[in-house]
Every structure is written in structure tokens, then in C-alpha cells.
C-alpha positions as a LaTeX table, in Angstrom:
\begin{tabular}{lrrr}
\hline
Residue & $x$ (\AA) & $y$ (\AA) & $z$ (\AA) \\
\hline
Thr1 & 18.06 & 3.07 & $-2.58$ \\
Asn2 & 16.62 & 4.73 & 0.48 \\
Ile3 & 16.35 & 8.36 & 1.53 \\
Pro4 & 17.85 & 8.91 & 4.99 \\
Tyr5 & 16.07 & 11.08 & 7.55 \\
Glu6 & 18.44 & 14.04 & 7.11 \\
Ala7 & 17.83 & 14.12 & 3.33 \\
Leu8 & 14.03 & 14.14 & 3.62 \\
Glu9 & 12.17 & 17.44 & 3.45 \\
Ile10 & 8.68 & 18.45 & 4.50 \\
Gly11 & 6.46 & 18.31 & 1.42 \\
Gln12 & 8.68 & 15.78 & $-0.36$ \\
Gln13 & 6.64 & 13.22 & $-2.31$ \\
Ala14 & 7.09 & 9.80 & $-3.86$ \\
Ser15 & 4.76 & 7.28 & $-5.45$ \\
Phe16 & 4.36 & 3.54 & $-5.96$ \\
Glu17 & 2.04 & 1.86 & $-8.49$ \\
Lys18 & 0.61 & $-1.65$ & $-8.86$ \\
Gln19 & $-2.24$ & $-3.26$ & $-10.74$ \\
Val20 & $-4.46$ & $-5.61$ & $-8.73$ \\
Glu21 & $-4.68$ & $-8.97$ & $-10.45$ \\
Glu22 & $-6.62$ & $-12.15$ & $-9.73$ \\
Arg23 & $-3.48$ & $-13.72$ & $-8.32$ \\
Asp24 & $-3.01$ & $-10.81$ & $-5.87$ \\
Val25 & $-6.51$ & $-11.26$ & $-4.45$ \\
Gln26 & $-6.13$ & $-15.02$ & $-4.10$ \\
Leu27 & $-2.68$ & $-14.81$ & $-2.53$ \\
Phe28 & $-3.77$ & $-12.05$ & $-0.15$ \\
Ala29 & $-6.72$ & $-14.20$ & 0.93 \\
Ala30 & $-4.43$ & $-17.17$ & 1.48 \\
Val31 & $-1.78$ & $-15.23$ & 3.39 \\
Ser32 & $-4.16$ & $-13.14$ & 5.50 \\
Gly33 & $-6.85$ & $-15.78$ & 6.06 \\
Asp34 & $-9.49$ & $-13.30$ & 4.87 \\
Asn35 & $-11.61$ & $-15.43$ & 2.59 \\
Asn36 & $-14.65$ & $-13.14$ & 2.53 \\
Pro37 & $-16.62$ & $-14.19$ & $-0.57$ \\
Val38 & $-16.93$ & $-10.56$ & $-1.70$ \\
His39 & $-13.28$ & $-10.95$ & $-2.72$ \\
Leu40 & $-13.37$ & $-14.51$ & $-4.06$ \\
Asp41 & $-16.87$ & $-15.48$ & $-5.24$ \\
Ala42 & $-18.28$ & $-13.62$ & $-8.26$ \\
Ala43 & $-21.86$ & $-14.86$ & $-7.73$ \\
Phe44 & $-21.84$ & $-13.78$ & $-4.08$ \\
Ala45 & $-20.21$ & $-10.44$ & $-4.88$ \\
Ala46 & $-22.82$ & $-9.72$ & $-7.60$ \\
Glu47 & $-25.48$ & $-9.59$ & $-4.87$ \\
Thr48 & $-23.55$ & $-7.08$ & $-2.73$ \\
Met49 & $-23.53$ & $-3.29$ & $-2.86$ \\
Phe50 & $-20.40$ & $-3.54$ & $-5.05$ \\
Lys51 & $-22.05$ & $-5.74$ & $-7.74$ \\
Glu52 & $-18.71$ & $-7.41$ & $-8.43$ \\
Arg53 & $-15.66$ & $-8.82$ & $-6.67$ \\
Ile54 & $-13.37$ & $-6.31$ & $-4.99$ \\
Ala55 & $-9.85$ & $-6.47$ & $-3.62$ \\
His56 & $-9.30$ & $-6.62$ & 0.12 \\
Gly57 & $-9.12$ & $-3.17$ & 1.68 \\
Met58 & $-5.94$ & $-4.14$ & 3.45 \\
Trp59 & $-4.39$ & $-5.12$ & 0.11 \\
Ser60 & $-4.47$ & $-1.39$ & $-0.66$ \\
Gly61 & $-3.09$ & $-0.73$ & 2.81 \\
Ser62 & $-0.26$ & $-3.15$ & 2.12 \\
Leu63 & 0.71 & $-1.05$ & $-0.91$ \\
Ile64 & 1.33 & 1.83 & 1.49 \\
Ser65 & 3.69 & $-0.43$ & 3.40 \\
Ala66 & 5.41 & $-1.38$ & 0.14 \\
Ala67 & 5.80 & 2.29 & $-0.84$ \\
Leu68 & 7.28 & 3.22 & 2.54 \\
Ala69 & 9.64 & 0.22 & 2.50 \\
Thr70 & 10.85 & 0.49 & $-1.08$ \\
Val71 & 10.45 & 4.10 & $-2.25$ \\
Met72 & 10.36 & 6.70 & 0.55 \\
Pro73 & 12.05 & 6.53 & 2.96 \\
Gly74 & 12.89 & 3.07 & 1.58 \\
Pro75 & 14.97 & 0.15 & 2.86 \\
Gly76 & 15.56 & 0.32 & 6.60 \\
Thr77 & 12.28 & 2.12 & 7.35 \\
Ile78 & 10.49 & 0.98 & 10.51 \\
Tyr79 & 6.68 & 1.20 & 10.39 \\
Leu80 & 5.22 & 2.43 & 13.68 \\
Glu81 & 1.64 & 3.50 & 13.04 \\
Gln82 & $-0.98$ & 3.79 & 10.30 \\
Ser83 & $-4.44$ & 5.34 & 10.02 \\
Leu84 & $-6.60$ & 4.29 & 7.08 \\
Ala85 & $-9.94$ & 5.45 & 5.71 \\
Phe86 & $-11.34$ & 3.32 & 2.90 \\
Lys87 & $-13.09$ & 5.69 & 0.51 \\
Arg88 & $-14.17$ & 3.42 & $-2.36$ \\
Pro89 & $-13.66$ & $-0.17$ & $-3.48$ \\
Val90 & $-10.67$ & $-1.36$ & $-5.44$ \\
Lys91 & $-11.72$ & $-3.61$ & $-8.31$ \\
Leu92 & $-9.78$ & $-6.33$ & $-10.06$ \\
Asp93 & $-7.59$ & $-4.90$ & $-12.80$ \\
Asp94 & $-7.54$ & $-1.43$ & $-11.19$ \\
Thr95 & $-4.14$ & 0.26 & $-11.22$ \\
Ile96 & $-3.48$ & 1.71 & $-7.80$ \\
Thr97 & $-1.04$ & 4.54 & $-7.10$ \\
Val98 & 0.15 & 5.32 & $-3.59$ \\
Thr99 & 1.46 & 8.84 & $-3.14$ \\
Leu100 & 3.43 & 9.56 & 0.02 \\
Lys101 & 4.10 & 13.06 & 1.29 \\
Val102 & 6.29 & 14.00 & 4.25 \\
Leu103 & 4.08 & 16.06 & 6.56 \\
Arg104 & 6.34 & 16.44 & 9.55 \\
Lys105 & 9.81 & 15.52 & 10.75 \\
Glu106 & 9.86 & 14.55 & 14.42 \\
Pro107 & 12.59 & 13.74 & 16.95 \\
Lys108 & 14.40 & 10.40 & 16.87 \\
Asn109 & 14.25 & 10.15 & 13.05 \\
Arg110 & 10.48 & 9.85 & 13.01 \\
Leu111 & 8.29 & 11.06 & 10.16 \\
Leu112 & 4.59 & 11.69 & 9.76 \\
Val113 & 3.67 & 10.76 & 6.18 \\
Glu114 & 0.43 & 11.46 & 4.32 \\
Cys115 & $-0.77$ & 8.41 & 2.36 \\
Asp116 & $-3.03$ & 9.06 & $-0.63$ \\
Val117 & $-4.13$ & 6.01 & $-2.62$ \\
Arg118 & $-5.92$ & 6.46 & $-5.95$ \\
Asn119 & $-7.14$ & 4.30 & $-8.81$ \\
Gln120 & $-6.38$ & 4.79 & $-12.49$ \\
Asn121 & $-9.26$ & 7.29 & $-12.74$ \\
Gly122 & $-7.74$ & 9.53 & $-10.08$ \\
Gln123 & $-10.40$ & 8.55 & $-7.54$ \\
Gln124 & $-9.19$ & 8.29 & $-3.98$ \\
Val125 & $-9.63$ & 4.76 & $-2.63$ \\
Val126 & $-7.72$ & 5.07 & 0.65 \\
Ala127 & $-6.54$ & 8.03 & 2.72 \\
Gly128 & $-4.39$ & 7.96 & 5.81 \\
Glu129 & $-1.25$ & 8.87 & 7.65 \\
Ala130 & 1.73 & 6.77 & 8.64 \\
Arg131 & 4.33 & 7.32 & 11.31 \\
Val132 & 7.69 & 5.71 & 10.60 \\
Ile133 & 11.28 & 5.76 & 11.72 \\
Ala134 & 13.40 & 6.72 & 8.73 \\
Pro135 & 16.81 & 5.16 & 8.20 \\
Thr136 & 19.80 & 7.25 & 9.21 \\
Glu137 & 22.26 & 5.93 & 6.64 \\
Lys138 & 21.94 & 5.71 & 2.87 \\
Val139 & 21.87 & 2.16 & 1.51 \\
Arg140 & 21.53 & 0.70 & $-1.95$ \\
Leu141 & 20.30 & $-2.87$ & $-2.15$ \\
His142 & 19.26 & $-5.32$ & $-4.84$ \\
Lys143 & 15.63 & $-6.43$ & $-4.79$ \\
Pro144 & 15.40 & $-9.96$ & $-3.44$ \\
Ile145 & 14.12 & $-12.64$ & $-5.78$ \\
Leu146 & 10.82 & $-13.87$ & $-4.40$ \\
Pro147 & 9.81 & $-17.52$ & $-4.67$ \\
Ala148 & 7.27 & $-18.54$ & $-7.29$ \\
Ile149 & 3.96 & $-19.24$ & $-5.57$ \\
Ser150 & 1.14 & $-21.23$ & $-7.08$ \\
Ile151 & $-2.45$ & $-21.14$ & $-5.98$ \\
Asp152 & $-4.13$ & $-24.44$ & $-5.21$ \\
Arg153 & $-7.88$ & $-24.46$ & $-5.42$ \\
\hline
\end{tabular}
């Protein structure tokens, strides 16, 4: 269920949560083409400033997209713009929560949305703002069934 533009209020908030798993990192690498060894190779990552493998920064960014598309405003939202500041690494098995907050309603059904992304310890991992076009009509849809995807190594 979405929240149409007219029903949204400045200050309104919503959140979306997901745990980063091994499969997420591998699939993100495969889909994006970003096969940086800091994400995929434990021995390589151990020698970096992080000392262990980390999730792709844009994986966290993609959770913002998921939150906008599925929670607030929800289905029918059109993503126009996004600023991101990566504050700290996201590690495998972290639980990430995206909190969205409507900052401003603009003409033509546009919204400016604050995007605050934190790990399970409450530490901010990503900060940013999104500009979207909110849907104008309320819709209620069933989640599509996604295909099962296996990872070939």
C-alpha cells in the first residue's frame, strides 16, 4: 500500500529493515559488476583498513530505494535524485534500518526526503536526501514473487 502525495505530511517517517547476508553481497556484485575484493575476498579484506569484508556502499543505497518504493511513499514512486554520504562500513550480518522522513513537499507531487541509514548498534552508516515524485492515487498491490537465484562460483 502506498501513501499518496496529498496524504503525506512534513515530518512523517517510515522505516525499512534488512540484514546483509553473504548471498546479498554476492548477488549485488554479480548484478552491479562491482567485484572489488574488499567485498568478496576475506584474505584481501583482512589487509584493508576495514580488517574484514564489507558490503558494497551502494547496497545500502539500494535499501533507500527499496524503502521509497515499498514503504513511503510506496508503489508508484518515481525516484529523481539521491545524495549519499557513506559514514561507516556495513559488515556482513549487520541489520540495516533505513528511516525516511518527509522534509519538504514541492510542486508537481515532488518530495524531499531525508534518508538516515543505521546499523543494529544505532550507528549511522549512510546519510542523504532523496527527491521523488509521489504517487497521486492510493494503490494496494501484492508483492511479486521473485525468481530463485543461485550463485555460481
